[in-house]
GROMACS .gro file of C-alpha atoms in nm:
model
  382
    1UNK     CA    1   9.201   6.756  10.195
    2UNK     CA    2   9.149   7.052  10.425
    3UNK     CA    3   8.866   7.064  10.676
    4UNK     CA    4   8.693   7.371  10.812
    5UNK     CA    5   8.946   7.597  10.984
    6UNK     CA    6   8.709   7.847  11.144
    7UNK     CA    7   8.836   7.757  11.491
    8UNK     CA    8   9.164   7.930  11.402
    9UNK     CA    9   8.985   8.261  11.342
   10UNK     CA   10   8.796   8.506  11.560
   11UNK     CA   11   8.479   8.516  11.350
   12UNK     CA   12   8.154   8.538  11.552
   13UNK     CA   13   7.935   8.229  11.531
   14UNK     CA   14   7.621   8.428  11.444
   15UNK     CA   15   7.751   8.567  11.113
   16UNK     CA   16   7.832   8.414  10.774
   17UNK     CA   17   8.133   8.587  10.624
   18UNK     CA   18   8.153   8.528  10.248
   19UNK     CA   19   8.359   8.840  10.190
   20UNK     CA   20   8.728   8.751  10.203
   21UNK     CA   21   8.789   8.956   9.887
   22UNK     CA   22   8.690   9.266  10.084
   23UNK     CA   23   8.911   9.200  10.384
   24UNK     CA   24   9.025   8.879  10.545
   25UNK     CA   25   8.918   8.782  10.895
   26UNK     CA   26   9.209   8.764  11.134
   27UNK     CA   27   9.376   8.445  11.242
   28UNK     CA   28   9.415   8.412  11.617
   29UNK     CA   29   9.786   8.345  11.565
   30UNK     CA   30   9.820   8.667  11.365
   31UNK     CA   31   9.646   8.862  11.640
   32UNK     CA   32   9.887   8.711  11.892
   33UNK     CA   33  10.185   8.802  11.673
   34UNK     CA   34  10.057   9.160  11.661
   35UNK     CA   35  10.008   9.180  12.038
   36UNK     CA   36  10.353   9.038  12.100
   37UNK     CA   37  10.504   9.290  11.860
   38UNK     CA   38  10.329   9.581  12.030
   39UNK     CA   39  10.446   9.461  12.370
   40UNK     CA   40  10.803   9.434  12.243
   41UNK     CA   41  10.794   9.801  12.144
   42UNK     CA   42  10.753   9.890  12.512
   43UNK     CA   43  11.121   9.807  12.542
   44UNK     CA   44  11.297   9.996  12.260
   45UNK     CA   45  11.635   9.938  12.423
   46UNK     CA   46  11.594   9.572  12.329
   47UNK     CA   47  11.542   9.646  11.960
   48UNK     CA   48  11.877   9.608  11.787
   49UNK     CA   49  12.012   9.667  11.439
   50UNK     CA   50  11.932   9.311  11.335
   51UNK     CA   51  11.565   9.366  11.413
   52UNK     CA   52  11.546   9.615  11.127
   53UNK     CA   53  11.654   9.350  10.878
   54UNK     CA   54  11.569   9.001  11.009
   55UNK     CA   55  11.193   9.056  11.012
   56UNK     CA   56  11.177   9.177  10.650
   57UNK     CA   57  11.411   8.895  10.543
   58UNK     CA   58  11.184   8.632  10.700
   59UNK     CA   59  10.880   8.786  10.534
   60UNK     CA   60  11.049   8.794  10.195
   61UNK     CA   61  11.157   8.432  10.228
   62UNK     CA   62  10.804   8.321  10.320
   63UNK     CA   63  10.647   8.506  10.028
   64UNK     CA   64  10.915   8.385   9.785
   65UNK     CA   65  10.834   8.029   9.888
   66UNK     CA   66  10.463   8.089   9.843
   67UNK     CA   67  10.499   8.211   9.484
   68UNK     CA   68  10.795   7.983   9.399
   69UNK     CA   69  11.037   8.269   9.341
   70UNK     CA   70  11.393   8.128   9.334
   71UNK     CA   71  11.554   8.424   9.513
   72UNK     CA   72  11.398   8.611   9.805
   73UNK     CA   73  11.604   8.917   9.709
   74UNK     CA   74  11.358   8.965   9.423
   75UNK     CA   75  11.092   9.043   9.682
   76UNK     CA   76  11.019   9.395   9.808
   77UNK     CA   77  10.802   9.508  10.098
   78UNK     CA   78  10.544   9.767   9.996
   79UNK     CA   79  10.261   9.952  10.173
   80UNK     CA   80   9.998   9.900   9.902
   81UNK     CA   81   9.928   9.765   9.554
   82UNK     CA   82   9.935  10.116   9.408
   83UNK     CA   83  10.288  10.165   9.545
   84UNK     CA   84  10.406   9.839   9.393
   85UNK     CA   85  10.249   9.919   9.056
   86UNK     CA   86  10.395  10.271   9.060
   87UNK     CA   87  10.746  10.128   9.089
   88UNK     CA   88  10.679   9.916   8.782
   89UNK     CA   89  10.521  10.195   8.576
   90UNK     CA   90  10.816  10.416   8.665
   91UNK     CA   91  11.060  10.168   8.510
   92UNK     CA   92  10.886  10.008   8.212
   93UNK     CA   93  11.024  10.113   7.874
   94UNK     CA   94  10.752  10.294   7.679
   95UNK     CA   95  10.757  10.486   7.355
   96UNK     CA   96  10.499  10.703   7.181
   97UNK     CA   97  10.232  10.483   7.025
   98UNK     CA   98  10.295  10.182   7.249
   99UNK     CA   99   9.991  10.009   7.397
  100UNK     CA  100   9.923   9.907   7.757
  101UNK     CA  101   9.659   9.635   7.779
  102UNK     CA  102   9.426   9.623   8.079
  103UNK     CA  103   9.092   9.452   8.130
  104UNK     CA  104   8.764   9.634   8.171
  105UNK     CA  105   8.669   9.746   8.524
  106UNK     CA  106   9.014   9.657   8.655
  107UNK     CA  107   9.084   9.766   9.013
  108UNK     CA  108   9.190  10.136   9.015
  109UNK     CA  109   9.529  10.071   9.180
  110UNK     CA  110   9.632   9.891   8.861
  111UNK     CA  111   9.495  10.161   8.633
  112UNK     CA  112   9.581  10.511   8.754
  113UNK     CA  113   9.960  10.466   8.737
  114UNK     CA  114   9.930  10.339   8.379
  115UNK     CA  115   9.708  10.628   8.277
  116UNK     CA  116   9.965  10.871   8.412
  117UNK     CA  117  10.266  10.710   8.245
  118UNK     CA  118  10.073  10.665   7.918
  119UNK     CA  119   9.997  11.035   7.913
  120UNK     CA  120  10.361  11.122   7.982
  121UNK     CA  121  10.498  10.888   7.716
  122UNK     CA  122  10.214  10.938   7.466
  123UNK     CA  123  10.128  10.571   7.488
  124UNK     CA  124   9.776  10.427   7.470
  125UNK     CA  125   9.564  10.236   7.722
  126UNK     CA  126   9.381   9.950   7.551
  127UNK     CA  127   9.084   9.817   7.751
  128UNK     CA  128   8.958   9.466   7.682
  129UNK     CA  129   8.591   9.437   7.778
  130UNK     CA  130   8.405   9.113   7.857
  131UNK     CA  131   8.163   8.977   7.596
  132UNK     CA  132   7.807   9.098   7.639
  133UNK     CA  133   7.669   8.747   7.606
  134UNK     CA  134   7.697   8.514   7.905
  135UNK     CA  135   7.751   8.204   7.693
  136UNK     CA  136   8.125   8.116   7.690
  137UNK     CA  137   8.191   8.455   7.849
  138UNK     CA  138   8.517   8.365   8.023
  139UNK     CA  139   8.653   8.173   7.726
  140UNK     CA  140   8.577   8.455   7.484
  141UNK     CA  141   8.710   8.724   7.717
  142UNK     CA  142   9.042   8.541   7.730
  143UNK     CA  143   9.042   8.510   7.351
  144UNK     CA  144   8.984   8.884   7.317
  145UNK     CA  145   9.282   8.956   7.544
  146UNK     CA  146   9.508   8.726   7.342
  147UNK     CA  147   9.387   8.874   7.014
  148UNK     CA  148   9.465   9.225   7.140
  149UNK     CA  149   9.835   9.153   7.199
  150UNK     CA  150  10.037   9.261   6.898
  151UNK     CA  151  10.356   9.441   6.793
  152UNK     CA  152  10.232   9.765   6.953
  153UNK     CA  153  10.187   9.601   7.295
  154UNK     CA  154  10.446   9.707   7.552
  155UNK     CA  155  10.266   9.601   7.871
  156UNK     CA  156   9.990   9.360   7.968
  157UNK     CA  157   9.876   9.423   8.324
  158UNK     CA  158   9.594   9.235   8.497
  159UNK     CA  159   9.513   8.997   8.782
  160UNK     CA  160   9.499   8.617   8.760
  161UNK     CA  161   9.130   8.660   8.834
  162UNK     CA  162   8.901   8.960   8.793
  163UNK     CA  163   8.851   9.130   9.127
  164UNK     CA  164   8.477   9.189   9.075
  165UNK     CA  165   8.351   8.849   8.961
  166UNK     CA  166   8.637   8.598   8.974
  167UNK     CA  167   8.677   8.541   8.599
  168UNK     CA  168   9.005   8.354   8.548
  169UNK     CA  169   9.257   8.480   8.297
  170UNK     CA  170   9.485   8.230   8.127
  171UNK     CA  171   9.820   8.370   8.239
  172UNK     CA  172  10.019   8.095   8.067
  173UNK     CA  173   9.871   8.177   7.727
  174UNK     CA  174   9.894   8.551   7.790
  175UNK     CA  175  10.259   8.512   7.890
  176UNK     CA  176  10.340   8.314   7.575
  177UNK     CA  177  10.173   8.569   7.348
  178UNK     CA  178  10.322   8.871   7.525
  179UNK     CA  179  10.671   8.721   7.499
  180UNK     CA  180  10.639   8.703   7.122
  181UNK     CA  181  10.631   9.083   7.119
  182UNK     CA  182  10.865   9.143   7.415
  183UNK     CA  183  10.575   9.289   7.615
  184UNK     CA  184  10.602   9.300   7.993
  185UNK     CA  185  10.351   9.099   8.196
  186UNK     CA  186  10.258   9.272   8.522
  187UNK     CA  187  10.030   9.085   8.762
  188UNK     CA  188   9.817   9.227   9.041
  189UNK     CA  189   9.775   8.920   9.259
  190UNK     CA  190   9.577   9.089   9.536
  191UNK     CA  191   9.265   8.880   9.478
  192UNK     CA  192   9.441   8.552   9.409
  193UNK     CA  193   9.775   8.487   9.575
  194UNK     CA  194   9.733   8.302   9.903
  195UNK     CA  195   9.401   8.145   9.804
  196UNK     CA  196   9.524   7.968   9.490
  197UNK     CA  197   9.852   7.827   9.360
  198UNK     CA  198  10.075   8.073   9.178
  199UNK     CA  199  10.425   8.012   9.046
  200UNK     CA  200  10.668   8.275   8.926
  201UNK     CA  201  10.878   7.998   8.770
  202UNK     CA  202  10.580   7.876   8.570
  203UNK     CA  203  10.439   8.213   8.451
  204UNK     CA  204  10.766   8.413   8.444
  205UNK     CA  205  10.609   8.758   8.481
  206UNK     CA  206  10.811   9.077   8.504
  207UNK     CA  207  10.639   9.174   8.830
  208UNK     CA  208  10.379   9.048   9.077
  209UNK     CA  209  10.214   9.287   9.323
  210UNK     CA  210   9.985   9.193   9.609
  211UNK     CA  211   9.837   9.336   9.926
  212UNK     CA  212   9.858   9.158  10.258
  213UNK     CA  213   9.511   9.208  10.405
  214UNK     CA  214   9.306   8.996  10.168
  215UNK     CA  215   9.407   8.640  10.074
  216UNK     CA  216   9.741   8.658  10.254
  217UNK     CA  217   9.537   8.700  10.576
  218UNK     CA  218   9.763   8.975  10.710
  219UNK     CA  219   9.693   9.321  10.848
  220UNK     CA  220   9.592   9.630  10.650
  221UNK     CA  221   9.880   9.855  10.544
  222UNK     CA  222  10.143   9.610  10.421
  223UNK     CA  223  10.198   9.418  10.099
  224UNK     CA  224  10.470   9.238   9.907
  225UNK     CA  225  10.594   9.245   9.550
  226UNK     CA  226  10.808   9.035   9.321
  227UNK     CA  227  11.026   9.222   9.071
  228UNK     CA  228  11.215   9.016   8.815
  229UNK     CA  229  11.578   9.084   8.733
  230UNK     CA  230  11.456   9.311   8.454
  231UNK     CA  231  11.408   9.573   8.725
  232UNK     CA  232  11.744   9.529   8.896
  233UNK     CA  233  11.874   9.863   8.773
  234UNK     CA  234  11.550  10.060   8.798
  235UNK     CA  235  11.474  10.378   8.990
  236UNK     CA  236  11.247  10.339   9.294
  237UNK     CA  237  10.971  10.592   9.352
  238UNK     CA  238  11.101  10.646   9.706
  239UNK     CA  239  11.450  10.716   9.834
  240UNK     CA  240  11.492  10.600  10.192
  241UNK     CA  241  11.788  10.493  10.398
  242UNK     CA  242  11.700  10.126  10.424
  243UNK     CA  243  11.687  10.056  10.051
  244UNK     CA  244  12.045  10.179  10.010
  245UNK     CA  245  12.350   9.956   9.988
  246UNK     CA  246  12.508   9.856  10.323
  247UNK     CA  247  12.235  10.031  10.523
  248UNK     CA  248  12.289   9.755  10.782
  249UNK     CA  249  12.593   9.952  10.901
  250UNK     CA  250  12.431  10.225  11.112
  251UNK     CA  251  12.765  10.390  11.185
  252UNK     CA  252  12.814  10.464  10.814
  253UNK     CA  253  12.466  10.601  10.736
  254UNK     CA  254  12.603  10.957  10.724
  255UNK     CA  255  12.833  10.847  10.440
  256UNK     CA  256  12.557  10.863  10.182
  257UNK     CA  257  12.566  10.568   9.949
  258UNK     CA  258  12.453  10.603   9.585
  259UNK     CA  259  12.403  10.226   9.552
  260UNK     CA  260  12.095  10.022   9.638
  261UNK     CA  261  12.026   9.694   9.813
  262UNK     CA  262  12.051   9.388   9.583
  263UNK     CA  263  11.782   9.318   9.323
  264UNK     CA  264  11.434   9.428   9.443
  265UNK     CA  265  11.575   9.567   9.769
  266UNK     CA  266  11.579   9.910   9.606
  267UNK     CA  267  11.198   9.905   9.590
  268UNK     CA  268  11.141   9.850   9.963
  269UNK     CA  269  10.923  10.117  10.118
  270UNK     CA  270  11.058  10.336  10.394
  271UNK     CA  271  11.017  10.179  10.740
  272UNK     CA  272  10.978   9.837  10.575
  273UNK     CA  273  11.096   9.689  10.905
  274UNK     CA  274  10.750   9.768  11.045
  275UNK     CA  275  10.785   9.592  11.378
  276UNK     CA  276  10.413   9.518  11.409
  277UNK     CA  277  10.280   9.442  11.059
  278UNK     CA  278  10.581   9.244  10.934
  279UNK     CA  279  10.559   8.965  11.196
  280UNK     CA  280  10.181   8.953  11.149
  281UNK     CA  281  10.206   8.904  10.773
  282UNK     CA  282  10.490   8.656  10.811
  283UNK     CA  283  10.279   8.450  11.050
  284UNK     CA  284   9.979   8.446  10.816
  285UNK     CA  285  10.185   8.346  10.510
  286UNK     CA  286  10.350   8.065  10.707
  287UNK     CA  287  10.005   7.936  10.798
  288UNK     CA  288   9.899   7.946  10.432
  289UNK     CA  289  10.212   7.749  10.343
  290UNK     CA  290  10.105   7.482  10.591
  291UNK     CA  291   9.758   7.460  10.438
  292UNK     CA  292   9.887   7.491  10.077
  293UNK     CA  293   9.691   7.712   9.833
  294UNK     CA  294   9.579   7.425   9.608
  295UNK     CA  295   9.398   7.270   9.904
  296UNK     CA  296   9.237   7.605   9.988
  297UNK     CA  297   9.098   7.613   9.633
  298UNK     CA  298   8.974   7.257   9.663
  299UNK     CA  299   8.806   7.331   9.994
  300UNK     CA  300   8.629   7.642   9.862
  301UNK     CA  301   8.514   7.440   9.560
  302UNK     CA  302   8.380   7.156   9.772
  303UNK     CA  303   8.168   7.376  10.000
  304UNK     CA  304   8.025   7.592   9.720
  305UNK     CA  305   7.939   7.337   9.447
  306UNK     CA  306   7.583   7.261   9.558
  307UNK     CA  307   7.507   7.625   9.624
  308UNK     CA  308   7.634   7.735   9.284
  309UNK     CA  309   7.430   7.469   9.106
  310UNK     CA  310   7.121   7.579   9.301
  311UNK     CA  311   7.176   7.943   9.204
  312UNK     CA  312   7.215   7.846   8.838
  313UNK     CA  313   6.890   7.651   8.859
  314UNK     CA  314   6.724   7.970   8.985
  315UNK     CA  315   6.838   8.148   8.669
  316UNK     CA  316   7.149   8.321   8.802
  317UNK     CA  317   7.460   8.343   8.587
  318UNK     CA  318   7.788   8.230   8.741
  319UNK     CA  319   8.093   8.193   8.516
  320UNK     CA  320   8.172   7.845   8.383
  321UNK     CA  321   8.369   7.646   8.638
  322UNK     CA  322   8.674   7.626   8.413
  323UNK     CA  323   8.689   8.005   8.384
  324UNK     CA  324   8.634   8.118   8.743
  325UNK     CA  325   8.825   8.098   9.066
  326UNK     CA  326   8.680   7.889   9.346
  327UNK     CA  327   8.742   8.141   9.625
  328UNK     CA  328   8.581   8.435   9.443
  329UNK     CA  329   8.292   8.442   9.196
  330UNK     CA  330   8.019   8.676   9.081
  331UNK     CA  331   7.647   8.604   9.088
  332UNK     CA  332   7.455   8.786   8.813
  333UNK     CA  333   7.082   8.798   8.874
  334UNK     CA  334   6.803   8.715   8.627
  335UNK     CA  335   6.540   8.984   8.569
  336UNK     CA  336   6.284   8.820   8.799
  337UNK     CA  337   6.510   8.849   9.106
  338UNK     CA  338   6.546   9.200   9.246
  339UNK     CA  339   6.882   9.293   9.392
  340UNK     CA  340   6.729   9.501   9.673
  341UNK     CA  341   6.530   9.201   9.797
  342UNK     CA  342   6.850   8.995   9.809
  343UNK     CA  343   7.037   9.268   9.997
  344UNK     CA  344   6.756   9.290  10.254
  345UNK     CA  345   6.752   8.914  10.314
  346UNK     CA  346   7.129   8.885  10.338
  347UNK     CA  347   7.144   9.168  10.588
  348UNK     CA  348   6.865   9.012  10.795
  349UNK     CA  349   7.051   8.681  10.817
  350UNK     CA  350   7.389   8.849  10.876
  351UNK     CA  351   7.542   8.711  10.558
  352UNK     CA  352   7.825   8.930  10.433
  353UNK     CA  353   7.914   8.964  10.064
  354UNK     CA  354   8.011   9.254   9.835
  355UNK     CA  355   7.844   9.421   9.539
  356UNK     CA  356   8.073   9.504   9.249
  357UNK     CA  357   7.922   9.633   8.925
  358UNK     CA  358   7.629   9.410   8.832
  359UNK     CA  359   7.765   9.118   9.031
  360UNK     CA  360   7.708   8.997   9.384
  361UNK     CA  361   8.065   8.909   9.472
  362UNK     CA  362   8.093   8.597   9.685
  363UNK     CA  363   8.435   8.512   9.828
  364UNK     CA  364   8.447   8.219  10.071
  365UNK     CA  365   8.743   8.101  10.273
  366UNK     CA  366   8.845   7.801  10.476
  367UNK     CA  367   8.639   7.936  10.765
  368UNK     CA  368   8.315   7.878  10.567
  369UNK     CA  369   8.104   7.565  10.525
  370UNK     CA  370   7.852   7.404  10.293
  371UNK     CA  371   7.583   7.506  10.543
  372UNK     CA  372   7.685   7.871  10.496
  373UNK     CA  373   7.608   7.837  10.125
  374UNK     CA  374   7.274   7.671  10.194
  375UNK     CA  375   7.170   7.976  10.398
  376UNK     CA  376   7.307   8.207  10.132
  377UNK     CA  377   7.108   8.036   9.854
  378UNK     CA  378   6.790   8.042  10.065
  379UNK     CA  379   6.795   8.421  10.041
  380UNK     CA  380   6.744   8.389   9.663
  381UNK     CA  381   6.435   8.169   9.687
  382UNK     CA  382   6.067   8.266   9.686
   0.00000   0.00000   0.00000
């Protein structure tokens, strides 16, 4: 069982940060890795050919281990979720009349690329909205997604958990149903991977995209993606020197090579060797591997249980425990509690959360405590 890890972060003692879904606080070790990397760049004569490739390889191996991907060559380094999704949308087989299933109020980075490709291919975006009634909301939302998958479905693309309120989607069941119709399953793991267990071998998706600056605890501007072997012969959205075959041989770079690096190597962004962000993200993922995501979930659950029960007793709706993540959940207010009053109190007590749609989005991490939730709940009383 994990204990509070706040001492490993640089969070001020006078604030309560329940906003990891917005941006992660920085580990001291990640800050050190960044400083060391910047210092190293003062001596460019010491940066050799291997430095362009060893850093990315270490990052890919760490992420592959985290998501239980058998081969690190199926991992690509990307600058953002939208970039990773664009590579997928660019290579998914679509025909006129096909349907792409997304969930309502999905994060824009996993929507715009699909809208564009649907328009080009004359396909259709099918949006699955949550039930209007709170009772069995998560269970029924999942049922609606499963019911929507049929012979017209070409793609199902969503996160393991909804980014705005933490509703969990049953990826196992969705995978089984989508396979019946040979539909691709594309996962945006930005609000899940790192904070909760995720296994490529268990779910077997076609692609998994995630950013580095949220639950992977890395720096802004770098992410990672898993592309299954279904994408081994695809066309990347970017043509750079480093994603080409044998780019390790600098002397031969002028002999332009039509081939690509193995497997997902073709989808690496330009300058994927990023000498500052790569070691920072590698350090943060290695720390997560030491903690283990299942224990991060258990810790977040243990510190929030009493607070969640107290909020429910005040009339707030929070998704059923079986259908919500433990590191991210939405608080929906009853009519007698005014949102502006809550915002004022939270600001006064320096408690940081987000507001997404009708939900107050609460996203604790291993730097939070049960006492943090007590202070949070107090802002809803009286």
